[in-house]
Structures are given as C-alpha cells and as structure tokens.
C-alpha cells in the first residue's frame, strides 16, 4: 500500500522536474524527435496555439505563453511557423512514443518521443 508515501516524481523536486520537462518539450519542438528514458515523460503536448494574425493581441499573448514555457525564442518561432500549422486540423494526438527495448548495461527501458507528421 502507498499510504502516506507521497514523494518525488521522476526522482526530482518540483522545480527540477519542471526544468527537465521544459527542456524536453523545447528539444522536441526543435528536433521533432528525442530519445528519452521510457515511462518518465508520457504526455508531451506540442501544439502551442494557432498563429492568428487577425487577432494580433491574441497572437502576441499565445506567443508569450509559449515563451514562458519553452526555453528559447528559436523554439517558439519554430512552434508557430512549422509545428502549429502542421496540426491545425487535429484535435489531439500530436506525439508518438516508440519503445526501443532495454538499454544494455542497466536494462533501463528506452523510447523515442516524436511529433507525428515530422518531415512533412
């Protein structure tokens, strides 16, 4: 039983865990695919909003929200120029997790996390 067993998730404190997740999302937006330890990060939402030039205030707000989470301005530019238009007609399901087996040495489960439709 797990009674009174609350503790670290991913073996990190909250600020470190948030930094790791921000770094992973930034990498996946920039490179479309990352290799990672499986089961640690399962849900990475890659759609950062629509590139809406008609409503300029909405557009600026969406970019600022994305910049607050992503680590580089380059990743925000790529998110709005390349990634978001690719998923404009989808309601969800932007990523795929492909398990690649156990790592030799410590038998850690490995996986690739990739954006669907990459290279298009």
mmCIF file of N, CA and C in Angstrom:
data_model
loop_
_atom_site.group_PDB
_atom_site.id
_atom_site.type_symbol
_atom_site.label_atom_id
_atom_site.label_comp_id
_atom_site.label_asym_id
_atom_site.label_seq_id
_atom_site.Cartn_x
_atom_site.Cartn_y
_atom_site.Cartn_z
ATOM 1 N N UNK A 1 0.830 -1.187 0.000
ATOM 2 C CA UNK A 1 0.000 0.000 0.000
ATOM 3 C C UNK A 1 0.872 1.247 0.000
ATOM 4 N N UNK A 2 0.331 2.327 -0.604
ATOM 5 C CA UNK A 2 1.095 3.565 -0.710
ATOM 6 C C UNK A 2 0.641 4.608 0.296
ATOM 7 N N UNK A 3 0.043 4.240 1.374
ATOM 8 C CA UNK A 3 -0.459 5.220 2.322
ATOM 9 C C UNK A 3 0.681 6.096 2.846
ATOM 10 N N UNK A 4 0.467 7.393 2.822
ATOM 11 C CA UNK A 4 1.416 8.387 3.335
ATOM 12 C C UNK A 4 2.794 8.260 2.680
ATOM 13 N N UNK A 5 2.794 7.929 1.404
ATOM 14 C CA UNK A 5 4.043 7.708 0.686
ATOM 15 C C UNK A 5 4.256 8.763 -0.393
ATOM 16 N N UNK A 6 3.732 9.941 -0.226
ATOM 17 C CA UNK A 6 3.923 10.981 -1.226
ATOM 18 C C UNK A 6 5.393 11.363 -1.266
ATOM 19 N N UNK A 7 5.905 11.578 -2.448
ATOM 20 C CA UNK A 7 7.314 11.932 -2.551
ATOM 21 C C UNK A 7 7.636 12.472 -3.930
ATOM 22 N N UNK A 8 8.891 12.426 -4.269
ATOM 23 C CA UNK A 8 9.360 12.962 -5.533
ATOM 24 C C UNK A 8 8.803 12.175 -6.705
ATOM 25 N N UNK A 9 8.480 12.894 -7.777
ATOM 26 C CA UNK A 9 8.110 12.277 -9.033
ATOM 27 C C UNK A 9 9.301 12.424 -9.959
ATOM 28 N N UNK A 10 9.627 11.386 -10.663
ATOM 29 C CA UNK A 10 10.814 11.343 -11.530
ATOM 30 C C UNK A 10 12.091 11.487 -10.712
ATOM 31 N N UNK A 11 12.011 11.306 -9.416
ATOM 32 C CA UNK A 11 13.190 11.397 -8.574
ATOM 33 C C UNK A 11 13.739 12.805 -8.445
ATOM 34 N N UNK A 12 12.873 13.821 -8.654
ATOM 35 C CA UNK A 12 13.328 15.202 -8.607
ATOM 36 C C UNK A 12 12.358 16.048 -7.789
ATOM 37 N N UNK A 13 12.845 17.168 -7.291
ATOM 38 C CA UNK A 13 11.941 18.083 -6.612
ATOM 39 C C UNK A 13 11.135 18.847 -7.672
ATOM 40 N N UNK A 14 10.076 19.565 -7.292
ATOM 41 C CA UNK A 14 9.194 20.173 -8.295
ATOM 42 C C UNK A 14 9.879 21.129 -9.267
ATOM 43 N N UNK A 15 10.794 21.958 -8.801
ATOM 44 C CA UNK A 15 11.439 22.904 -9.716
ATOM 45 C C UNK A 15 12.356 22.185 -10.703
ATOM 46 N N UNK A 16 13.067 21.177 -10.244
ATOM 47 C CA UNK A 16 13.947 20.420 -11.143
ATOM 48 C C UNK A 16 13.123 19.626 -12.145
ATOM 49 N N UNK A 17 12.013 19.041 -11.699
ATOM 50 C CA UNK A 17 11.148 18.277 -12.597
ATOM 51 C C UNK A 17 10.579 19.189 -13.680
ATOM 52 N N UNK A 18 10.144 20.387 -13.299
ATOM 53 C CA UNK A 18 9.613 21.333 -14.277
ATOM 54 C C UNK A 18 10.691 21.732 -15.280
ATOM 55 N N UNK A 19 11.913 21.931 -14.827
ATOM 56 C CA UNK A 19 13.004 22.291 -15.720
ATOM 57 C C UNK A 19 13.302 21.159 -16.706
ATOM 58 N N UNK A 20 13.269 19.917 -16.242
ATOM 59 C CA UNK A 20 13.505 18.772 -17.116
ATOM 60 C C UNK A 20 12.411 18.685 -18.174
ATOM 61 N N UNK A 21 11.156 18.841 -17.775
ATOM 62 C CA UNK A 21 10.052 18.774 -18.730
ATOM 63 C C UNK A 21 10.118 19.916 -19.740
ATOM 64 N N UNK A 22 10.466 21.123 -19.270
ATOM 65 C CA UNK A 22 10.607 22.259 -20.191
ATOM 66 C C UNK A 22 11.706 21.992 -21.211
ATOM 67 N N UNK A 23 12.798 21.440 -20.760
ATOM 68 C CA UNK A 23 13.908 21.134 -21.649
ATOM 69 C C UNK A 23 13.512 20.078 -22.686
ATOM 70 N N UNK A 24 12.786 19.049 -22.257
ATOM 71 C CA UNK A 24 12.348 18.006 -23.180
ATOM 72 C C UNK A 24 11.379 18.543 -24.216
ATOM 73 N N UNK A 25 10.433 19.379 -23.804
ATOM 74 C CA UNK A 25 9.472 19.940 -24.752
ATOM 75 C C UNK A 25 10.176 20.867 -25.732
ATOM 76 N N UNK A 26 11.116 21.669 -25.246
ATOM 77 C CA UNK A 26 11.886 22.540 -26.139
ATOM 78 C C UNK A 26 12.646 21.716 -27.170
ATOM 79 N N UNK A 27 13.254 20.624 -26.739
ATOM 80 C CA UNK A 27 14.007 19.761 -27.657
ATOM 81 C C UNK A 27 13.100 19.116 -28.688
ATOM 82 N N UNK A 28 11.930 18.671 -28.267
ATOM 83 C CA UNK A 28 11.044 18.001 -29.217
ATOM 84 C C UNK A 28 10.491 18.989 -30.243
ATOM 85 N N UNK A 29 10.266 20.246 -29.850
ATOM 86 C CA UNK A 29 9.806 21.253 -30.802
ATOM 87 C C UNK A 29 10.912 21.575 -31.804
ATOM 88 N N UNK A 30 12.149 21.642 -31.341
ATOM 89 C CA UNK A 30 13.260 21.982 -32.233
ATOM 90 C C UNK A 30 13.655 20.833 -33.155
ATOM 91 N N UNK A 31 13.610 19.589 -32.658
ATOM 92 C CA UNK A 31 14.156 18.471 -33.424
ATOM 93 C C UNK A 31 13.126 17.458 -33.910
ATOM 94 N N UNK A 32 11.853 17.603 -33.523
ATOM 95 C CA UNK A 32 10.768 16.693 -33.902
ATOM 96 C C UNK A 32 10.881 15.298 -33.316
ATOM 97 N N UNK A 33 12.012 14.927 -32.753
ATOM 98 C CA UNK A 33 12.165 13.588 -32.190
ATOM 99 C C UNK A 33 13.274 13.615 -31.150
ATOM 100 N N UNK A 34 13.016 12.982 -30.007
ATOM 101 C CA UNK A 34 14.050 12.878 -28.998
ATOM 102 C C UNK A 34 14.080 11.461 -28.467
ATOM 103 N N UNK A 35 15.247 11.035 -28.040
ATOM 104 C CA UNK A 35 15.378 9.765 -27.352
ATOM 105 C C UNK A 35 15.365 10.041 -25.872
ATOM 106 N N UNK A 36 14.643 9.239 -25.121
ATOM 107 C CA UNK A 36 14.492 9.524 -23.699
ATOM 108 C C UNK A 36 14.287 8.230 -22.961
ATOM 109 N N UNK A 37 14.451 8.274 -21.654
ATOM 110 C CA UNK A 37 14.154 7.111 -20.828
ATOM 111 C C UNK A 37 12.651 6.921 -20.822
ATOM 112 N N UNK A 38 12.196 5.720 -21.171
ATOM 113 C CA UNK A 38 10.769 5.447 -21.271
ATOM 114 C C UNK A 38 10.070 5.587 -19.933
ATOM 115 N N UNK A 39 8.784 5.770 -19.975
ATOM 116 C CA UNK A 39 7.886 5.856 -18.820
ATOM 117 C C UNK A 39 8.102 7.092 -17.969
ATOM 118 N N UNK A 40 9.064 7.940 -18.255
ATOM 119 C CA UNK A 40 9.250 9.113 -17.410
ATOM 120 C C UNK A 40 8.403 10.282 -17.895
ATOM 121 N N UNK A 41 8.370 10.473 -19.198
ATOM 122 C CA UNK A 41 7.569 11.559 -19.744
ATOM 123 C C UNK A 41 6.606 10.934 -20.738
ATOM 124 N N UNK A 42 5.329 10.947 -20.422
ATOM 125 C CA UNK A 42 4.388 10.251 -21.294
ATOM 126 C C UNK A 42 3.517 11.199 -22.088
ATOM 127 N N UNK A 43 3.162 12.316 -21.578
ATOM 128 C CA UNK A 43 2.275 13.202 -22.318
ATOM 129 C C UNK A 43 2.937 14.513 -22.624
ATOM 130 N N UNK A 44 3.400 14.708 -23.834
ATOM 131 C CA UNK A 44 4.015 15.966 -24.214
ATOM 132 C C UNK A 44 3.113 16.597 -25.268
ATOM 133 N N UNK A 45 2.452 17.678 -24.924
ATOM 134 C CA UNK A 45 1.586 18.348 -25.882
ATOM 135 C C UNK A 45 2.412 19.339 -26.666
ATOM 136 N N UNK A 46 2.415 19.216 -27.982
ATOM 137 C CA UNK A 46 3.296 20.029 -28.795
ATOM 138 C C UNK A 46 2.592 21.179 -29.483
ATOM 139 N N UNK A 47 1.283 21.228 -29.458
ATOM 140 C CA UNK A 47 0.591 22.324 -30.133
ATOM 141 C C UNK A 47 0.533 23.521 -29.211
ATOM 142 N N UNK A 48 1.146 24.613 -29.622
ATOM 143 C CA UNK A 48 1.238 25.778 -28.760
ATOM 144 C C UNK A 48 0.275 26.875 -29.102
ATOM 145 N N UNK A 49 -0.742 26.604 -29.868
ATOM 146 C CA UNK A 49 -1.715 27.636 -30.214
ATOM 147 C C UNK A 49 -1.651 27.946 -31.690
ATOM 148 N N UNK A 50 -2.636 28.657 -32.140
ATOM 149 C CA UNK A 50 -2.720 28.986 -33.558
ATOM 150 C C UNK A 50 -1.949 30.260 -33.841
ATOM 151 N N UNK A 51 -1.457 30.369 -35.056
ATOM 152 C CA UNK A 51 -0.781 31.571 -35.497
ATOM 153 C C UNK A 51 -1.850 32.480 -36.110
ATOM 154 N N UNK A 52 -2.471 33.290 -35.293
ATOM 155 C CA UNK A 52 -3.635 34.067 -35.677
ATOM 156 C C UNK A 52 -3.230 35.524 -35.842
ATOM 157 N N UNK A 53 -3.034 35.953 -37.087
ATOM 158 C CA UNK A 53 -2.620 37.330 -37.327
ATOM 159 C C UNK A 53 -3.802 38.287 -37.322
ATOM 160 N N UNK A 54 -5.023 37.780 -37.482
ATOM 161 C CA UNK A 54 -6.189 38.658 -37.468
ATOM 162 C C UNK A 54 -6.381 39.267 -36.082
ATOM 163 N N UNK A 55 -6.286 38.449 -35.058
ATOM 164 C CA UNK A 55 -6.373 38.951 -33.691
ATOM 165 C C UNK A 55 -4.971 39.120 -33.145
ATOM 166 N N UNK A 56 -4.360 40.266 -33.378
ATOM 167 C CA UNK A 56 -2.954 40.472 -33.023
ATOM 168 C C UNK A 56 -2.702 40.309 -31.524
ATOM 169 N N UNK A 57 -3.626 40.791 -30.693
ATOM 170 C CA UNK A 57 -3.427 40.675 -29.252
ATOM 171 C C UNK A 57 -3.435 39.211 -28.834
ATOM 172 N N UNK A 58 -4.334 38.429 -29.417
ATOM 173 C CA UNK A 58 -4.392 37.000 -29.112
ATOM 174 C C UNK A 58 -3.107 36.308 -29.554
ATOM 175 N N UNK A 59 -2.604 36.695 -30.696
ATOM 176 C CA UNK A 59 -1.376 36.114 -31.235
ATOM 177 C C UNK A 59 -0.190 36.407 -30.312
ATOM 178 N N UNK A 60 -0.069 37.637 -29.882
ATOM 179 C CA UNK A 60 1.036 38.023 -29.005
ATOM 180 C C UNK A 60 0.925 37.290 -27.673
ATOM 181 N N UNK A 61 -0.291 37.192 -27.150
ATOM 182 C CA UNK A 61 -0.488 36.500 -25.877
ATOM 183 C C UNK A 61 -0.109 35.019 -25.991
ATOM 184 N N UNK A 62 -0.499 34.374 -27.080
ATOM 185 C CA UNK A 62 -0.165 32.961 -27.269
ATOM 186 C C UNK A 62 1.348 32.772 -27.374
ATOM 187 N N UNK A 63 2.026 33.658 -28.080
ATOM 188 C CA UNK A 63 3.484 33.562 -28.195
ATOM 189 C C UNK A 63 4.155 33.776 -26.840
ATOM 190 N N UNK A 64 3.644 34.710 -26.047
ATOM 191 C CA UNK A 64 4.239 34.954 -24.732
ATOM 192 C C UNK A 64 4.011 33.781 -23.793
ATOM 193 N N UNK A 65 2.846 33.150 -23.881
ATOM 194 C CA UNK A 65 2.602 31.958 -23.071
ATOM 195 C C UNK A 65 3.555 30.836 -23.467
ATOM 196 N N UNK A 66 3.774 30.650 -24.778
ATOM 197 C CA UNK A 66 4.695 29.615 -25.243
ATOM 198 C C UNK A 66 6.116 29.937 -24.794
ATOM 199 N N UNK A 67 6.508 31.199 -24.863
ATOM 200 C CA UNK A 67 7.854 31.595 -24.462
ATOM 201 C C UNK A 67 8.062 31.431 -22.960
ATOM 202 N N UNK A 68 6.987 31.523 -22.177
ATOM 203 C CA UNK A 68 7.105 31.330 -20.738
ATOM 204 C C UNK A 68 7.440 29.880 -20.406
ATOM 205 N N UNK A 69 7.061 28.944 -21.281
ATOM 206 C CA UNK A 69 7.330 27.536 -21.007
ATOM 207 C C UNK A 69 8.548 27.025 -21.773
ATOM 208 N N UNK A 70 8.637 27.325 -23.065
ATOM 209 C CA UNK A 70 9.787 26.884 -23.858
ATOM 210 C C UNK A 70 11.015 27.697 -23.490
ATOM 211 N N UNK A 71 12.185 27.120 -23.712
ATOM 212 C CA UNK A 71 13.397 27.731 -23.197
ATOM 213 C C UNK A 71 14.087 28.699 -24.154
ATOM 214 N N UNK A 72 13.793 28.628 -25.450
ATOM 215 C CA UNK A 72 14.467 29.512 -26.393
ATOM 216 C C UNK A 72 13.458 30.189 -27.305
ATOM 217 N N UNK A 73 13.806 31.376 -27.771
ATOM 218 C CA UNK A 73 12.949 32.089 -28.719
ATOM 219 C C UNK A 73 12.898 31.351 -30.049
ATOM 220 N N UNK A 74 13.979 30.678 -30.408
ATOM 221 C CA UNK A 74 14.024 29.897 -31.648
ATOM 222 C C UNK A 74 12.965 28.791 -31.635
ATOM 223 N N UNK A 75 12.779 28.150 -30.489
ATOM 224 C CA UNK A 75 11.777 27.085 -30.402
ATOM 225 C C UNK A 75 10.361 27.654 -30.517
ATOM 226 N N UNK A 76 10.115 28.842 -29.980
ATOM 227 C CA UNK A 76 8.796 29.460 -30.117
ATOM 228 C C UNK A 76 8.531 29.818 -31.570
ATOM 229 N N UNK A 77 9.521 30.378 -32.247
ATOM 230 C CA UNK A 77 9.364 30.702 -33.667
ATOM 231 C C UNK A 77 9.051 29.453 -34.479
ATOM 232 N N UNK A 78 9.766 28.366 -34.218
ATOM 233 C CA UNK A 78 9.529 27.126 -34.953
ATOM 234 C C UNK A 78 8.163 26.541 -34.612
ATOM 235 N N UNK A 79 7.745 26.663 -33.349
ATOM 236 C CA UNK A 79 6.442 26.160 -32.931
ATOM 237 C C UNK A 79 5.327 26.821 -33.726
ATOM 238 N N UNK A 80 5.384 28.147 -33.881
ATOM 239 C CA UNK A 80 4.313 28.860 -34.561
ATOM 240 C C UNK A 80 4.443 28.820 -36.077
ATOM 241 N N UNK A 81 5.658 28.706 -36.606
ATOM 242 C CA UNK A 81 5.844 28.717 -38.054
ATOM 243 C C UNK A 81 5.710 27.327 -38.677
ATOM 244 N N UNK A 82 6.162 26.278 -37.983
ATOM 245 C CA UNK A 82 6.214 24.937 -38.573
ATOM 246 C C UNK A 82 5.273 23.960 -37.883
ATOM 247 N N UNK A 83 5.359 23.863 -36.576
ATOM 248 C CA UNK A 83 4.649 22.811 -35.844
ATOM 249 C C UNK A 83 3.143 23.076 -35.765
ATOM 250 N N UNK A 84 2.721 24.261 -35.340
ATOM 251 C CA UNK A 84 1.296 24.549 -35.170
ATOM 252 C C UNK A 84 0.505 24.434 -36.474
ATOM 253 N N UNK A 85 0.997 24.948 -37.606
ATOM 254 C CA UNK A 85 0.233 24.763 -38.852
ATOM 255 C C UNK A 85 0.092 23.295 -39.254
ATOM 256 N N UNK A 86 1.060 22.487 -38.895
ATOM 257 C CA UNK A 86 1.001 21.065 -39.219
ATOM 258 C C UNK A 86 -0.172 20.380 -38.518
ATOM 259 N N UNK A 87 -0.545 20.878 -37.341
ATOM 260 C CA UNK A 87 -1.603 20.256 -36.551
ATOM 261 C C UNK A 87 -2.864 21.107 -36.463
ATOM 262 N N UNK A 88 -3.060 22.028 -37.381
ATOM 263 C CA UNK A 88 -4.207 22.925 -37.287
ATOM 264 C C UNK A 88 -5.537 22.192 -37.424
ATOM 265 N N UNK A 89 -5.570 21.055 -38.107
ATOM 266 C CA UNK A 89 -6.827 20.327 -38.289
ATOM 267 C C UNK A 89 -6.975 19.164 -37.313
ATOM 268 N N UNK A 90 -6.055 19.005 -36.355
ATOM 269 C CA UNK A 90 -6.133 17.918 -35.370
ATOM 270 C C UNK A 90 -6.636 18.443 -34.044
ATOM 271 N N UNK A 91 -7.371 17.583 -33.336
ATOM 272 C CA UNK A 91 -7.864 17.955 -32.013
ATOM 273 C C UNK A 91 -6.986 17.414 -30.899
ATOM 274 N N UNK A 92 -6.067 16.563 -31.204
ATOM 275 C CA UNK A 92 -5.191 15.977 -30.195
ATOM 276 C C UNK A 92 -4.337 14.903 -30.824
ATOM 277 N N UNK A 93 -3.525 14.246 -30.018
ATOM 278 C CA UNK A 93 -2.680 13.173 -30.519
ATOM 279 C C UNK A 93 -1.540 13.686 -31.375
ATOM 280 N N UNK A 94 -0.706 14.534 -30.805
ATOM 281 C CA UNK A 94 0.375 15.147 -31.565
ATOM 282 C C UNK A 94 1.673 14.360 -31.493
ATOM 283 N N UNK A 95 1.796 13.448 -30.545
ATOM 284 C CA UNK A 95 3.064 12.739 -30.346
ATOM 285 C C UNK A 95 2.873 11.233 -30.419
ATOM 286 N N UNK A 96 3.988 10.557 -30.633
ATOM 287 C CA UNK A 96 4.033 9.098 -30.632
ATOM 288 C C UNK A 96 5.211 8.672 -29.776
ATOM 289 N N UNK A 97 4.998 7.669 -28.931
ATOM 290 C CA UNK A 97 6.065 7.108 -28.117
ATOM 291 C C UNK A 97 6.362 5.724 -28.650
ATOM 292 N N UNK A 98 7.586 5.507 -29.109
ATOM 293 C CA UNK A 98 8.004 4.220 -29.648
ATOM 294 C C UNK A 98 9.027 3.618 -28.710
ATOM 295 N N UNK A 99 8.690 2.503 -28.126
ATOM 296 C CA UNK A 99 9.624 1.840 -27.215
ATOM 297 C C UNK A 99 10.684 1.114 -28.030
ATOM 298 N N UNK A 100 11.922 1.239 -27.598
ATOM 299 C CA UNK A 100 13.028 0.649 -28.357
ATOM 300 C C UNK A 100 13.713 -0.484 -27.616
ATOM 301 N N UNK A 101 13.200 -0.893 -26.489
ATOM 302 C CA UNK A 101 13.779 -2.008 -25.757
ATOM 303 C C UNK A 101 14.620 -1.537 -24.586
ATOM 304 N N UNK A 102 15.327 -2.481 -24.007
ATOM 305 C CA UNK A 102 16.127 -2.189 -22.818
ATOM 306 C C UNK A 102 17.533 -1.748 -23.205
ATOM 307 N N UNK A 103 18.066 -0.800 -22.463
ATOM 308 C CA UNK A 103 19.430 -0.331 -22.687
ATOM 309 C C UNK A 103 20.401 -1.367 -22.131
ATOM 310 N N UNK A 104 21.430 -1.661 -22.910
ATOM 311 C CA UNK A 104 22.436 -2.602 -22.450
ATOM 312 C C UNK A 104 23.250 -1.935 -21.346
ATOM 313 N N UNK A 105 23.465 -2.615 -20.277
ATOM 314 C CA UNK A 105 24.219 -2.058 -19.163
ATOM 315 C C UNK A 105 23.396 -2.018 -17.901
ATOM 316 N N UNK A 106 22.298 -1.229 -17.915
ATOM 317 C CA UNK A 106 21.472 -1.157 -16.713
ATOM 318 C C UNK A 106 20.030 -1.575 -16.961
ATOM 319 N N UNK A 107 19.720 -2.014 -18.168
ATOM 320 C CA UNK A 107 18.405 -2.528 -18.548
ATOM 321 C C UNK A 107 17.293 -1.499 -18.374
ATOM 322 N N UNK A 108 17.633 -0.204 -18.477
ATOM 323 C CA UNK A 108 16.605 0.829 -18.425
ATOM 324 C C UNK A 108 15.802 0.786 -19.716
ATOM 325 N N UNK A 109 14.489 0.944 -19.602
ATOM 326 C CA UNK A 109 13.642 0.920 -20.783
ATOM 327 C C UNK A 109 13.826 2.222 -21.568
ATOM 328 N N UNK A 110 14.079 2.113 -22.861
ATOM 329 C CA UNK A 110 14.336 3.268 -23.709
ATOM 330 C C UNK A 110 13.172 3.484 -24.666
ATOM 331 N N UNK A 111 13.002 4.735 -25.112
ATOM 332 C CA UNK A 111 11.926 5.060 -26.040
ATOM 333 C C UNK A 111 12.281 6.324 -26.807
ATOM 334 N N UNK A 112 11.648 6.485 -27.979
ATOM 335 C CA UNK A 112 11.703 7.725 -28.733
ATOM 336 C C UNK A 112 10.361 8.409 -28.578
ATOM 337 N N UNK A 113 10.390 9.709 -28.382
ATOM 338 C CA UNK A 113 9.168 10.511 -28.401
ATOM 339 C C UNK A 113 9.291 11.392 -29.625
ATOM 340 N N UNK A 114 8.280 11.333 -30.511
ATOM 341 C CA UNK A 114 8.364 12.103 -31.749
ATOM 342 C C UNK A 114 7.030 12.752 -32.075
ATOM 343 N N UNK A 115 7.111 13.853 -32.796
ATOM 344 C CA UNK A 115 5.917 14.517 -33.270
ATOM 345 C C UNK A 115 5.414 13.776 -34.504
ATOM 346 N N UNK A 116 4.112 13.576 -34.599
ATOM 347 C CA UNK A 116 3.549 12.915 -35.771
ATOM 348 C C UNK A 116 3.660 13.834 -36.986
ATOM 349 N N UNK A 117 3.850 13.249 -38.133
ATOM 350 C CA UNK A 117 3.920 14.028 -39.363
ATOM 351 C C UNK A 117 5.213 14.787 -39.527
ATOM 352 N N UNK A 118 6.254 14.395 -38.823
ATOM 353 C CA UNK A 118 7.524 15.125 -38.948
ATOM 354 C C UNK A 118 8.112 14.885 -40.326
ATOM 355 N N UNK A 119 8.852 15.820 -40.797
ATOM 356 C CA UNK A 119 9.441 15.735 -42.130
ATOM 357 C C UNK A 119 8.467 16.115 -43.227
ATOM 358 N N UNK A 120 7.249 16.480 -42.867
ATOM 359 C CA UNK A 120 6.268 16.873 -43.874
ATOM 360 C C UNK A 120 6.356 18.355 -44.137
#
